[in-house]
Short mmCIF file of C-alpha atoms and ligand atoms in Angstrom, two decimals:
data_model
loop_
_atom_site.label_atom_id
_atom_site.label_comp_id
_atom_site.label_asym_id
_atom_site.label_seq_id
_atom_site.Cartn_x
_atom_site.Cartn_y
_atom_site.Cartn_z
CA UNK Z 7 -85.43 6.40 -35.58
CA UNK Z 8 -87.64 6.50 -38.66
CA UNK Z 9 -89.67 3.02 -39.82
CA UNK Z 10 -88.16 0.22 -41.99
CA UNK Z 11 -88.88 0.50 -45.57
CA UNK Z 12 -91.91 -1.89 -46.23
CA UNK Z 13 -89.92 -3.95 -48.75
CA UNK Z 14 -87.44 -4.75 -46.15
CA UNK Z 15 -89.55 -7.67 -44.71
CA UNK Z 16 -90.07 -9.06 -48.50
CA UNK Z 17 -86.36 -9.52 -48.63
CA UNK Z 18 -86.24 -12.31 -46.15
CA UNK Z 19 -88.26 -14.22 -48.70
CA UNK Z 20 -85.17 -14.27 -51.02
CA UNK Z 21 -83.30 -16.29 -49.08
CA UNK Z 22 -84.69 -20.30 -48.46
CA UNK Z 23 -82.82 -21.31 -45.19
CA UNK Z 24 -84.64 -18.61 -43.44
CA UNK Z 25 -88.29 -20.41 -44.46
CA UNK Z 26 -87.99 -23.05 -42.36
CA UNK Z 27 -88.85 -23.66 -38.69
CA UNK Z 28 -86.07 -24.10 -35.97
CA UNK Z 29 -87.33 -26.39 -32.65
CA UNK Z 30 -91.34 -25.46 -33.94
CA UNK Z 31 -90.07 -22.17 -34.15
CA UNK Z 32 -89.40 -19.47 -37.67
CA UNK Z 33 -86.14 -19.44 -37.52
CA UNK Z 34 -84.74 -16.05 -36.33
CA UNK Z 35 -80.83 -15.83 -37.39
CA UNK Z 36 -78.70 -13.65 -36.10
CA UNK Z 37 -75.34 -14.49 -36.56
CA UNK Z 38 -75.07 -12.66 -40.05
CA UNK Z 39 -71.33 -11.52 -38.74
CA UNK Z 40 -70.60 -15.33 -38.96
CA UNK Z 41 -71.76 -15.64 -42.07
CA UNK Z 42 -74.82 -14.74 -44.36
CA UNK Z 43 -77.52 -16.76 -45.48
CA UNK Z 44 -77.56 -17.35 -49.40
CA UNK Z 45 -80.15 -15.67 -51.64
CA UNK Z 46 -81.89 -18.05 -54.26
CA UNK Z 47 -80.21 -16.06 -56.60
CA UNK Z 48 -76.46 -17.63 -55.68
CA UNK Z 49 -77.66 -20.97 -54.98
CA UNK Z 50 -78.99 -20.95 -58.91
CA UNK Z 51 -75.95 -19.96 -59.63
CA UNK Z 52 -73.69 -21.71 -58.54
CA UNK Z 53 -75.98 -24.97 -59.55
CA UNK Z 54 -76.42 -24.18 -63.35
CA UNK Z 55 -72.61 -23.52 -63.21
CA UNK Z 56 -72.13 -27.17 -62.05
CA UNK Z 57 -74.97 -28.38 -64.52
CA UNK Z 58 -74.51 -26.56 -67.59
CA UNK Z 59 -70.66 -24.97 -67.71
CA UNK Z 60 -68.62 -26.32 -65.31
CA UNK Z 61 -65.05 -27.07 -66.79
CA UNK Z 62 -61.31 -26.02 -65.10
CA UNK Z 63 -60.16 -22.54 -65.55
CA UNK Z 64 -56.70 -21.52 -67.42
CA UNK Z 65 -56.25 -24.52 -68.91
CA UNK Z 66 -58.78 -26.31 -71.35
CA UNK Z 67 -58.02 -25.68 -75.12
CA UNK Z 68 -61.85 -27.00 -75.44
CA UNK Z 69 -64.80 -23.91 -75.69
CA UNK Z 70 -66.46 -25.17 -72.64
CA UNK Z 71 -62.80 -24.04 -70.59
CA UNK Z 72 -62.82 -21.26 -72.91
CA UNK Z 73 -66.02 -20.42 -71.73
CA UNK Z 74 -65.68 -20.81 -67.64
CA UNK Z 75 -62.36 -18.84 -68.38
CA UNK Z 76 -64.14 -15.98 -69.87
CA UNK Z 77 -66.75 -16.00 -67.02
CA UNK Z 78 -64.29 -16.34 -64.09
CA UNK Z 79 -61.89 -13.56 -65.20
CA UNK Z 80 -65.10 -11.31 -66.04
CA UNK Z 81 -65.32 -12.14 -62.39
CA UNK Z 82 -62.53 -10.05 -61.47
CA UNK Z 83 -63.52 -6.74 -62.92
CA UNK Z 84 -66.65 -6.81 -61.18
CA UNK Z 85 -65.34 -6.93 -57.67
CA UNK Z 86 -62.92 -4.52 -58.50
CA UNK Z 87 -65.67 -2.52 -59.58
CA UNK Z 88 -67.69 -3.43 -56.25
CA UNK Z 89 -64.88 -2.22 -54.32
CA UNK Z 90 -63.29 0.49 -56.86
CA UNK Z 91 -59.63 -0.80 -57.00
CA UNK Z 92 -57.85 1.00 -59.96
CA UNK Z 93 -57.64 -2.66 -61.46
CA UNK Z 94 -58.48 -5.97 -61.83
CA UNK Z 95 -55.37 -7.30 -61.32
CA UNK Z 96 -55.12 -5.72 -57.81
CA UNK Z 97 -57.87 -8.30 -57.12
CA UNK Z 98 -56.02 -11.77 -55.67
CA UNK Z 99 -58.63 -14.67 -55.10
CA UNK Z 100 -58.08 -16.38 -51.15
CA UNK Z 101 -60.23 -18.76 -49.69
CA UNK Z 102 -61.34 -15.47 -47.44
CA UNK Z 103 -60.22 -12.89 -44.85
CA UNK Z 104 -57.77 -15.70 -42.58
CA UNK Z 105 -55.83 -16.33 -46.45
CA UNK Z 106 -55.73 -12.41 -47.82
CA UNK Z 107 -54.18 -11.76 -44.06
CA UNK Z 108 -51.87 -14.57 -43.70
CA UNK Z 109 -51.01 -13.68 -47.38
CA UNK Z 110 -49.69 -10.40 -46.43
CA UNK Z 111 -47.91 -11.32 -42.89
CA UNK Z 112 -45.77 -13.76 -45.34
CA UNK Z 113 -45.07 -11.98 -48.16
CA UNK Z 114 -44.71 -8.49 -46.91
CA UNK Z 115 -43.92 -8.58 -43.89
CA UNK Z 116 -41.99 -11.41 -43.67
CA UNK Z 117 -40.25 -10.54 -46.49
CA UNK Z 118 -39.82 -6.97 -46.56
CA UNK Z 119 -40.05 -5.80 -42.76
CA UNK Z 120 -36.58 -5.96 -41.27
CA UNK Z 121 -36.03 -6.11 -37.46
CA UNK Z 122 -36.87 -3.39 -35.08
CA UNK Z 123 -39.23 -2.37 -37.68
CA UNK Z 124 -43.11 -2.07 -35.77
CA UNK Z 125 -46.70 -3.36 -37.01
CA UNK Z 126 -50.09 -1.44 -35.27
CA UNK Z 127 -52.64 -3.26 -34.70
CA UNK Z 128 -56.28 -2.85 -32.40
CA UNK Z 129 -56.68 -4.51 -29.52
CA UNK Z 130 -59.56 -5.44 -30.41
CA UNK Z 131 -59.02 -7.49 -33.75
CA UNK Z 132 -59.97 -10.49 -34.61
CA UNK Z 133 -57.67 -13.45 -35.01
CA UNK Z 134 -56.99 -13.26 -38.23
CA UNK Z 135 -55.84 -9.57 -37.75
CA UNK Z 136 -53.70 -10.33 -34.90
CA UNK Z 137 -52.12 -13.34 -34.35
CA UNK Z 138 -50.17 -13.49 -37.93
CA UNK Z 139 -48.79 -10.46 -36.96
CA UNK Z 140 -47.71 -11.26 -33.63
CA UNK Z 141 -46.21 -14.49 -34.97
CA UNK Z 142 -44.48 -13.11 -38.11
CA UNK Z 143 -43.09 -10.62 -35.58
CA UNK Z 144 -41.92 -12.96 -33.28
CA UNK Z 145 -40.43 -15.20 -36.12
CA UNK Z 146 -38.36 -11.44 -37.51
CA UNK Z 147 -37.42 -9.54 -34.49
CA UNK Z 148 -40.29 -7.24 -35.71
CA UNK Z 149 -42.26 -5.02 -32.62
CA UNK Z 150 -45.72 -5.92 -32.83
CA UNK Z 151 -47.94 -2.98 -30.57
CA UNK Z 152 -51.68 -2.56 -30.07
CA UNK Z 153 -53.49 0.38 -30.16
CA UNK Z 154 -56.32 0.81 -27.19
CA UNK Z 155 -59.08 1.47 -27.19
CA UNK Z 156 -61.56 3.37 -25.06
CA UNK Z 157 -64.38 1.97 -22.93
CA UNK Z 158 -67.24 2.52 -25.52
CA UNK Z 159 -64.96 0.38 -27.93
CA UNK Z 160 -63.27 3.08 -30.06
CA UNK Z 161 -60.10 3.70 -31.06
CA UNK Z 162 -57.69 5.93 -29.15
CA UNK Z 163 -56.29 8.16 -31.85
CA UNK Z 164 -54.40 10.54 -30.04
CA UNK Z 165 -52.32 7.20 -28.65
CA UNK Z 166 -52.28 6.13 -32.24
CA UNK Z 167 -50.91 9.22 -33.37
CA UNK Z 168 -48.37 9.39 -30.95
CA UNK Z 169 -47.48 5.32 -31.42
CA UNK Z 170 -46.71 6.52 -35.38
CA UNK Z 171 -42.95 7.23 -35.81
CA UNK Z 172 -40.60 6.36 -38.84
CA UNK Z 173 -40.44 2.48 -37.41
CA UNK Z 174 -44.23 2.13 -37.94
CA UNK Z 175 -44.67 -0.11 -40.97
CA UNK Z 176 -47.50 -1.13 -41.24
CA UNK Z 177 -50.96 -0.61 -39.17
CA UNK Z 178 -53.66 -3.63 -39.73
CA UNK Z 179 -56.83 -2.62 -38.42
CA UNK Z 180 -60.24 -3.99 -38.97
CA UNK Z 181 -63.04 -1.85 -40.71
CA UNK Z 182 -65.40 -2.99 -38.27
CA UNK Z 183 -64.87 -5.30 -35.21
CA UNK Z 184 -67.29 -8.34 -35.23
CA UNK Z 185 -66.78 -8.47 -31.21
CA UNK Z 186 -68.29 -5.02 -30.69
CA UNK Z 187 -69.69 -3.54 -34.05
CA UNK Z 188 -67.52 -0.32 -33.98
CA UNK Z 189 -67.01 1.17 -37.15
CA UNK Z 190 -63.27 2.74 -37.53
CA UNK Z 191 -62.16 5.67 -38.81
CA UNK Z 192 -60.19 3.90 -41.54
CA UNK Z 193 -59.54 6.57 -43.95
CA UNK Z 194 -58.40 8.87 -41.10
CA UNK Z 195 -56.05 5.93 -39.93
CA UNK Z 196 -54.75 5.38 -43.53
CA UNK Z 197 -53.84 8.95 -43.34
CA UNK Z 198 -52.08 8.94 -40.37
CA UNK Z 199 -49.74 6.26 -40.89
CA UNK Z 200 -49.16 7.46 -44.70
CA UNK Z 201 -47.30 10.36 -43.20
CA UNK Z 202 -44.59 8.65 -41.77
CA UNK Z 203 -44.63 5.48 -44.71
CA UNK Z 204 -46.41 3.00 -42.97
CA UNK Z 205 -48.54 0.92 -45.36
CA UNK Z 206 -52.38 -0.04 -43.72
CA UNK Z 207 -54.22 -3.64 -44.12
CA UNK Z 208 -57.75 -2.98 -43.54
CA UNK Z 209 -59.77 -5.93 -42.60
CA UNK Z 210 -62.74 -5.71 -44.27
CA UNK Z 211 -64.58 -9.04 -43.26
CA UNK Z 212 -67.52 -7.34 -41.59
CA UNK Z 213 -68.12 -4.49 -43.92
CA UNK Z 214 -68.55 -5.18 -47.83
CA UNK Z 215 -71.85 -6.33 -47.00
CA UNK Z 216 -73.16 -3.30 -45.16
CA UNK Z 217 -71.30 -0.36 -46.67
CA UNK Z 218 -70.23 1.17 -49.74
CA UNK Z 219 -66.44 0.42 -50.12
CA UNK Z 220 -64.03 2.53 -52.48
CA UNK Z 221 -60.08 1.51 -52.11
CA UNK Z 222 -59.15 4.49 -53.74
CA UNK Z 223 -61.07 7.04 -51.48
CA UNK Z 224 -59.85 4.92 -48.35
CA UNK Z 225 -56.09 4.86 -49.78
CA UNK Z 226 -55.47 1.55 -48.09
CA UNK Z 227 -52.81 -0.26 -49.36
CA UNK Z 228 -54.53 -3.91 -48.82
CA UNK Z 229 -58.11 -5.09 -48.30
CA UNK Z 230 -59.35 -8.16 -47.17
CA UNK Z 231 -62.79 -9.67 -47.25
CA UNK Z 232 -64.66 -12.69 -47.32
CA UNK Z 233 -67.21 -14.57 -49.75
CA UNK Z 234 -69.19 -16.33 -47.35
CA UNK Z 235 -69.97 -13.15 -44.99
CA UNK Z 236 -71.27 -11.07 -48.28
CA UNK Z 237 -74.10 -14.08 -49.01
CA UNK Z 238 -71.88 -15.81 -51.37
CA UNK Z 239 -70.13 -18.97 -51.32
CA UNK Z 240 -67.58 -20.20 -48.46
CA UNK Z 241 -63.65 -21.30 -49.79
CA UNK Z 242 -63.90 -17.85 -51.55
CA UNK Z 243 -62.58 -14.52 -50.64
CA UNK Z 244 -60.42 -11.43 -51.94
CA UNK Z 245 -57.20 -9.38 -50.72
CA UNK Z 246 -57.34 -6.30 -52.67
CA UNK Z 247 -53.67 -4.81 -53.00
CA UNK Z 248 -52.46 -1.71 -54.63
CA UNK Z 249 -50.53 -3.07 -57.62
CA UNK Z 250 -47.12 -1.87 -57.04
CA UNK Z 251 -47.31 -3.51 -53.74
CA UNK Z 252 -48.59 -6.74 -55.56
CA UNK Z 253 -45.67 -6.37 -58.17
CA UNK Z 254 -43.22 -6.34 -55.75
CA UNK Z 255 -44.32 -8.90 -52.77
CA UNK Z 256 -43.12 -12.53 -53.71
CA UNK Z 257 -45.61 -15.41 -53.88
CA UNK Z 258 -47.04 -17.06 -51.12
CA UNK Z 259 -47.81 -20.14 -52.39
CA UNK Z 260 -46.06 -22.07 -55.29
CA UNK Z 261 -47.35 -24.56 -57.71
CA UNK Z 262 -49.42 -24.88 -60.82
CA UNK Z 263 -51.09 -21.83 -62.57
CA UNK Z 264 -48.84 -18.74 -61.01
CA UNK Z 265 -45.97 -19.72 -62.87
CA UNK Z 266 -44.63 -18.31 -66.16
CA UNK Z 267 -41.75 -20.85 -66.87
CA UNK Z 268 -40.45 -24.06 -64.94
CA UNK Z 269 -36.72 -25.10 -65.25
CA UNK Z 270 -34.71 -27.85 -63.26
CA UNK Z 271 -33.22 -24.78 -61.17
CA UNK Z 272 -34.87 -21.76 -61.84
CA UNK Z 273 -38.83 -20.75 -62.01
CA UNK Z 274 -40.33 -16.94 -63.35
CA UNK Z 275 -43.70 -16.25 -61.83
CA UNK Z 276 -46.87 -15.17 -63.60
CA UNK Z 277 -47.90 -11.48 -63.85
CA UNK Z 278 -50.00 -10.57 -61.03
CA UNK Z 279 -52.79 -11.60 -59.90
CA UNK Z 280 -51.63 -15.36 -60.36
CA UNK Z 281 -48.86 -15.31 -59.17
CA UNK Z 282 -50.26 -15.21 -55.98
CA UNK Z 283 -53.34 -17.78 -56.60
CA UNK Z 284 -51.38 -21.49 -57.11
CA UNK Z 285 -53.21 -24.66 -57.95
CA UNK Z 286 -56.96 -25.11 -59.50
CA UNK Z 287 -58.81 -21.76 -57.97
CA UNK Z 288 -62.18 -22.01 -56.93
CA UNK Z 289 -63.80 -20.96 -59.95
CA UNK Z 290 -67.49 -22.13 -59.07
CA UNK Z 291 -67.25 -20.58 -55.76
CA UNK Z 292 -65.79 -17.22 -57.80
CA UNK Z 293 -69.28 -17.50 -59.75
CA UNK Z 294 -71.38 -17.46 -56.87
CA UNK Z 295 -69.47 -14.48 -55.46
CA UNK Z 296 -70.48 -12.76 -58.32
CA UNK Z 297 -74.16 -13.10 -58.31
CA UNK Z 298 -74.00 -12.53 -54.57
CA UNK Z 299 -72.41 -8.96 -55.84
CA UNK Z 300 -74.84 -8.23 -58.02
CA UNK Z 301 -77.80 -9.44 -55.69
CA UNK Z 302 -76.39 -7.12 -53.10
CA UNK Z 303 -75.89 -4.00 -56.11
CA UNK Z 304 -79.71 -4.74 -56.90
CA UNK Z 305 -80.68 -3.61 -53.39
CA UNK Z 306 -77.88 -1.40 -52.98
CA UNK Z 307 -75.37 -0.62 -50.45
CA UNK Z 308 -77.21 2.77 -49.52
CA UNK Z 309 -81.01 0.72 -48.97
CA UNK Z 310 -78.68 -1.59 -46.89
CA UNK Z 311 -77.16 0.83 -45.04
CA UNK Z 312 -80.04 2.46 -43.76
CA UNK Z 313 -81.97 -0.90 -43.15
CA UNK Z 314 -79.39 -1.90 -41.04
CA UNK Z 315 -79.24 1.50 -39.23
CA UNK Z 316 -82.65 1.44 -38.49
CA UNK Z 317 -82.45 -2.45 -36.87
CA UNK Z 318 -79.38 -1.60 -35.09
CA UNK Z 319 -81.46 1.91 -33.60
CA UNK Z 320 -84.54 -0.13 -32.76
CA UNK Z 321 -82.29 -3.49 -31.12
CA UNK Z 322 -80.39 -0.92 -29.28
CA UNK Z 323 -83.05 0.98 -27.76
CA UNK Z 324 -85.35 -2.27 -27.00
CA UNK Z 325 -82.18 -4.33 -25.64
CA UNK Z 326 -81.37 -1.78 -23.45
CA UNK Z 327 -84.52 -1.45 -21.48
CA UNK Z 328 -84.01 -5.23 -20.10
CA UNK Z 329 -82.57 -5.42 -16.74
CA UNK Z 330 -79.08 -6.61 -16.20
CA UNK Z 331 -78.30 -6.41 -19.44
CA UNK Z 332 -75.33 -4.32 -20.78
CA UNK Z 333 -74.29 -4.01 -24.09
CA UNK Z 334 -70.47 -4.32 -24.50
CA UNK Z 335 -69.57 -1.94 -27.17
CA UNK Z 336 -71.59 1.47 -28.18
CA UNK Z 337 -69.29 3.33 -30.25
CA UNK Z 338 -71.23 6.27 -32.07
CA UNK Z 339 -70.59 4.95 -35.29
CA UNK Z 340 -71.17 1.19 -35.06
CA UNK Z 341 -72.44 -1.73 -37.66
CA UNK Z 342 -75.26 -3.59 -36.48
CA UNK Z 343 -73.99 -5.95 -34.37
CA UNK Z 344 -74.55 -6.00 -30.62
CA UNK Z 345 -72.97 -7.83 -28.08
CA UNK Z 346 -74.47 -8.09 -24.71
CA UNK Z 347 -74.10 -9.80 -21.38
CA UNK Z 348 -76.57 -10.74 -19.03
CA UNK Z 349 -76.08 -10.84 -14.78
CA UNK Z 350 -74.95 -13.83 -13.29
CA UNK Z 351 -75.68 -15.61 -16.11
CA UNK Z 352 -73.17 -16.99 -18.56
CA UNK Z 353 -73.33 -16.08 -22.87
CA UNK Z 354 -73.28 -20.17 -23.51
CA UNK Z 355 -76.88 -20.33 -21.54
CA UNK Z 356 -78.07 -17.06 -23.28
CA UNK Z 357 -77.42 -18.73 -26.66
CA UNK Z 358 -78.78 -22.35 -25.91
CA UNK Z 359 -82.04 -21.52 -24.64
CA UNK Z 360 -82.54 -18.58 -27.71
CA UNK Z 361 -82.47 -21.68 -29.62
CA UNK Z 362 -85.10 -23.02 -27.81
CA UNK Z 363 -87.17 -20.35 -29.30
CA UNK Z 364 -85.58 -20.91 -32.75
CA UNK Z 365 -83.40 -17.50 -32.46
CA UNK Z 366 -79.84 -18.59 -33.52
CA UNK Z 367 -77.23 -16.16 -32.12
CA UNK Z 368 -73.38 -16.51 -31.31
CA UNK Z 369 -72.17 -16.48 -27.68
CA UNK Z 370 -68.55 -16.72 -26.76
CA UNK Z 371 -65.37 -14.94 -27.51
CA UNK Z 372 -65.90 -14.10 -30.92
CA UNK Z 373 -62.30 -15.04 -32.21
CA UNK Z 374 -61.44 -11.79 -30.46
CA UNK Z 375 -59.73 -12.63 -27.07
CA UNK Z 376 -57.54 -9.76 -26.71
CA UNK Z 377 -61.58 -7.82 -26.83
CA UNK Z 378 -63.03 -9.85 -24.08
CA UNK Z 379 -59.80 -9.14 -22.13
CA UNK Z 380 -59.70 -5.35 -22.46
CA UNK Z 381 -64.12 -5.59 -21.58
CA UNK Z 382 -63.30 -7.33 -18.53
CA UNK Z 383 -66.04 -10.55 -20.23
CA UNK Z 384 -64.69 -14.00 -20.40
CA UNK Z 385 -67.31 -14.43 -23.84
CA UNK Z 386 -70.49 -12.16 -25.01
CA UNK Z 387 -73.78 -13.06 -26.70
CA UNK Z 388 -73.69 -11.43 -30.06
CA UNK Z 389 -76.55 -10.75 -32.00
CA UNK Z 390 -75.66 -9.56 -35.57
CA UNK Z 391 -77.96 -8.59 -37.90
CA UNK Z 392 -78.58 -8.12 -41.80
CA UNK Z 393 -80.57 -6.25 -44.33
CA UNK Z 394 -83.20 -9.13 -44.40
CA UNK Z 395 -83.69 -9.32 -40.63
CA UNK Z 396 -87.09 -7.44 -39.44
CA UNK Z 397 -88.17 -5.65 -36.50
CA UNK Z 398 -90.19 -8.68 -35.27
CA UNK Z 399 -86.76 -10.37 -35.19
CA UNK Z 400 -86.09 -7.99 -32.48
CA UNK Z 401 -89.26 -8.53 -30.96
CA UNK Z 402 -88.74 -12.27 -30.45
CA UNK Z 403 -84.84 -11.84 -29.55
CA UNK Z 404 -86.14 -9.39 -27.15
CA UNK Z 405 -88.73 -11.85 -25.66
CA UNK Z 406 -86.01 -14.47 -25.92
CA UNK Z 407 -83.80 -12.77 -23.34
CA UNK Z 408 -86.68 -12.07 -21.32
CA UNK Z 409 -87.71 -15.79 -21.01
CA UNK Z 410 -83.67 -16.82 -20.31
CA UNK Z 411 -83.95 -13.82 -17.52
CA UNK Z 412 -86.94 -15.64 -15.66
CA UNK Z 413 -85.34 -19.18 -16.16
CA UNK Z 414 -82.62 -17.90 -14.30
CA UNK Z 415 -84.41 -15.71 -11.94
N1 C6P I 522 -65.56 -13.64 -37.91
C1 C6P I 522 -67.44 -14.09 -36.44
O1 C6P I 522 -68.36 -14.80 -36.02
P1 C6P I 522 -62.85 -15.90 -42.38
O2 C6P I 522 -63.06 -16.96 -41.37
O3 C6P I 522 -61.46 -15.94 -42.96
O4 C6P I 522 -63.91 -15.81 -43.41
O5 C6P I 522 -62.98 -14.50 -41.58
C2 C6P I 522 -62.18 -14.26 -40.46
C3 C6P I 522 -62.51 -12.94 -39.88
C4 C6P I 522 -61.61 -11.91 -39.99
N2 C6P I 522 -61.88 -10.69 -39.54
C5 C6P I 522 -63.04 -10.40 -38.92
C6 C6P I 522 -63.31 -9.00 -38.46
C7 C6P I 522 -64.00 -11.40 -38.76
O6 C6P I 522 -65.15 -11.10 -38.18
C8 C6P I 522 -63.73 -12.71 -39.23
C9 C6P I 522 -64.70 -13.83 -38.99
C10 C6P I 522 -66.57 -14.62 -37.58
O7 C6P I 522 -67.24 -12.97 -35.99
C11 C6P I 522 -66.00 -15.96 -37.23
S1 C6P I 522 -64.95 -15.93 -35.84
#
């Protein structure tokens, strides 16, 4: 474990929700896998957007749409440069991770999977990752299977290699679970189920923000990720796609702005991306996506990366020194998240009386039930941290726990 860089603790600053107090206390968050807090930098904005420029996309013939045009679809070549897809137009704008997902179950799956045909997923997903398709496979006849995974939370890969055969489809697996932090080996799975033609949906909800992400290198054929979790703007998200895939898939949704032409019988979609982003997008929340992106390239993803490291070394080792408490989850490679429970006494309590002491942390199942089930936990506390958390966060989570343990004890 080496120190923090010093300017790690000036970052915090950047960011006004964090300057206030919480029950007398400085408010300690910790439930960045949630959501992130919003640099000053978005919140400007995304407020001189509404004061100075704000006018509908795609449609004005007047310079002030011509304007929010030009600055929404610059938009789009900067996240695909953030995430290095070939092209813009492989870039679809959701509301966030749940859309890009649900997107995908519809359109390709639904459309294109035929039954008897088999989608992979982890069992330790999230929600969004696993009930659309265990739904869209119940609606086609398709075989939806999970792949295990071991007791320190990783995946199994000699049972995923052996679940691959010709009927695999397609494998959805998350970059890294927000239950237990483990980090996947995604390009190794993309691999895998390439060689037998399965396409791979990586959800990418609790990654963009902490790692360096390049489509290409991964060779996924669709990534999904969320504004509001990379310190932008909720209502605004992104499923990456490779553009054949995108070319081919119908739409999902139908209405103004992805069509080309409208007739009393017959309707032509737009090219792609539109065609799969009907009605009035969110353009302002598309604007504060982009500054988050570019607060987050100031920093960089490689300072962020080791920050992060670091916090999740030092929460590790201190966490594990208190009594009765066991961390669910301790995959080598792992994101800083931690999720812990406490003896006899239930996540719900750990998580009201931390915010006693101003330390705001989640506690339950995490949208992951399937995880809790294969852990043997009915709900976790999670503690998730970001680049602008600080060792004396620990410190005070630490003597958080410590003062729940003797209320109980
Ligand atoms: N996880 C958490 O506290 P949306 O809500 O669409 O922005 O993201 C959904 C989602 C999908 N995949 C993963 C891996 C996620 O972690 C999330 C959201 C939050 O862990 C809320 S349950």
């Amino acid at each position: 474990m080496t120190s923090l860089p010093l300017y790690s603790t000036e970052l915090k600053k950047d960011f006004p929700v964090l300057q206030q107090t919480m029950n007398g206390k400085p408010l300690i968050y910790l439930d960045n896998a949630a959501t992130t807090q919003k640099p000053q930098a978005v919140i400007d904005a995304m407020t001189s957007f509404y004061q100075d420029s704000y006018a509908t996309v795609h449609r004005g013939v007047y310079r002030l749409g011509h304007e929010s045009t030009a600055i929404y679809d610059a938009v789009r070549k900067q996240v695909s440069r953030f995430i290095n897809a070939d092209s813009e137009k492989e870039i679809v704008y959701v509301k966030g991770t749940t859309e890009a997902i649900n997107l995908v179950a519809n359109s390709f799956a639904g459309e294109f999977l035929q039954a008897g045909d088999e989608i992979l997923v982890s069992e330790i997903e999230h929600h969004a990752n696993f009930v659309p398709w265990q739904q869209v496979a119940k609606r086609n006849g398709l075989v939806f299977r999970t792949i295990p995974v071991n007791d320190v939370g990783e995946l199994d890969m000699t049972a995923y290699e052996s679940m691959l055969s010709p009927k695999t489809k397609l494998v959805a697996i998350g970059h890294v679970s927000n239950a237990l932090g483990t980090i996947h080996p995604v390009k190794e799975v993309v691999k895998k189920a390439h060689s037998v033609g399965a396409k791979v949906l990586i959800d990418g909800a609790q990654s963009v923000a902490h790692m360096k992400v390049d489509v290409q290198d991964l060779d996924c054929d669709f990534y999904a990720f969320s504004g509001h979790k990379l310190l932008g703007p909720t209502g605004i998200g992104v499923l990456y796609a490779k553009k054949e895939l995108l070319e081919a898939m119908p739409p999902y949704m139908l209405g103004g702005d992805m069509i080309e032409t409208v007739g009393l019988t017959e309707t032509t979609f737009a090219p792609i991306p539109e065609k799969f982003e009907a009605g009035t997008p969110a353009f302002v929340e598309v604007i504060g996506l982009s500054a988050a992106i570019s607060y987050i390239e100031k920093i960089g993803l490689e300072a962020i990366e080791a920050i992060e490291a670091n916090l999740l070394a030092i929460a590790t080792e201190k966490l594990s020194k208190i009594d009765g408490l066991k961390i669910i989850g301790t995959a080598k490679n792992k994101a800083a998240v931690i999720s812990f429970v406490l003896d006899n006494i239930h996540p719900h309590d750990i998580g009201t009386i931390l915010d006693e002491y101003g330390i705001a942390i989640r506690a339950g199942h995490h949208c992951a039930q399937p995880a809790m089930t294969r852990y043997c936990v009915p709900a976790t506390a999670r503690a998730s941290f970001s680049f602008y958390n600080t060792e004396s966060d620990i410190d005070k989570l630490v003597s958080g726990i410590h003062a729940v343990v003797e209320m109980f004890a």
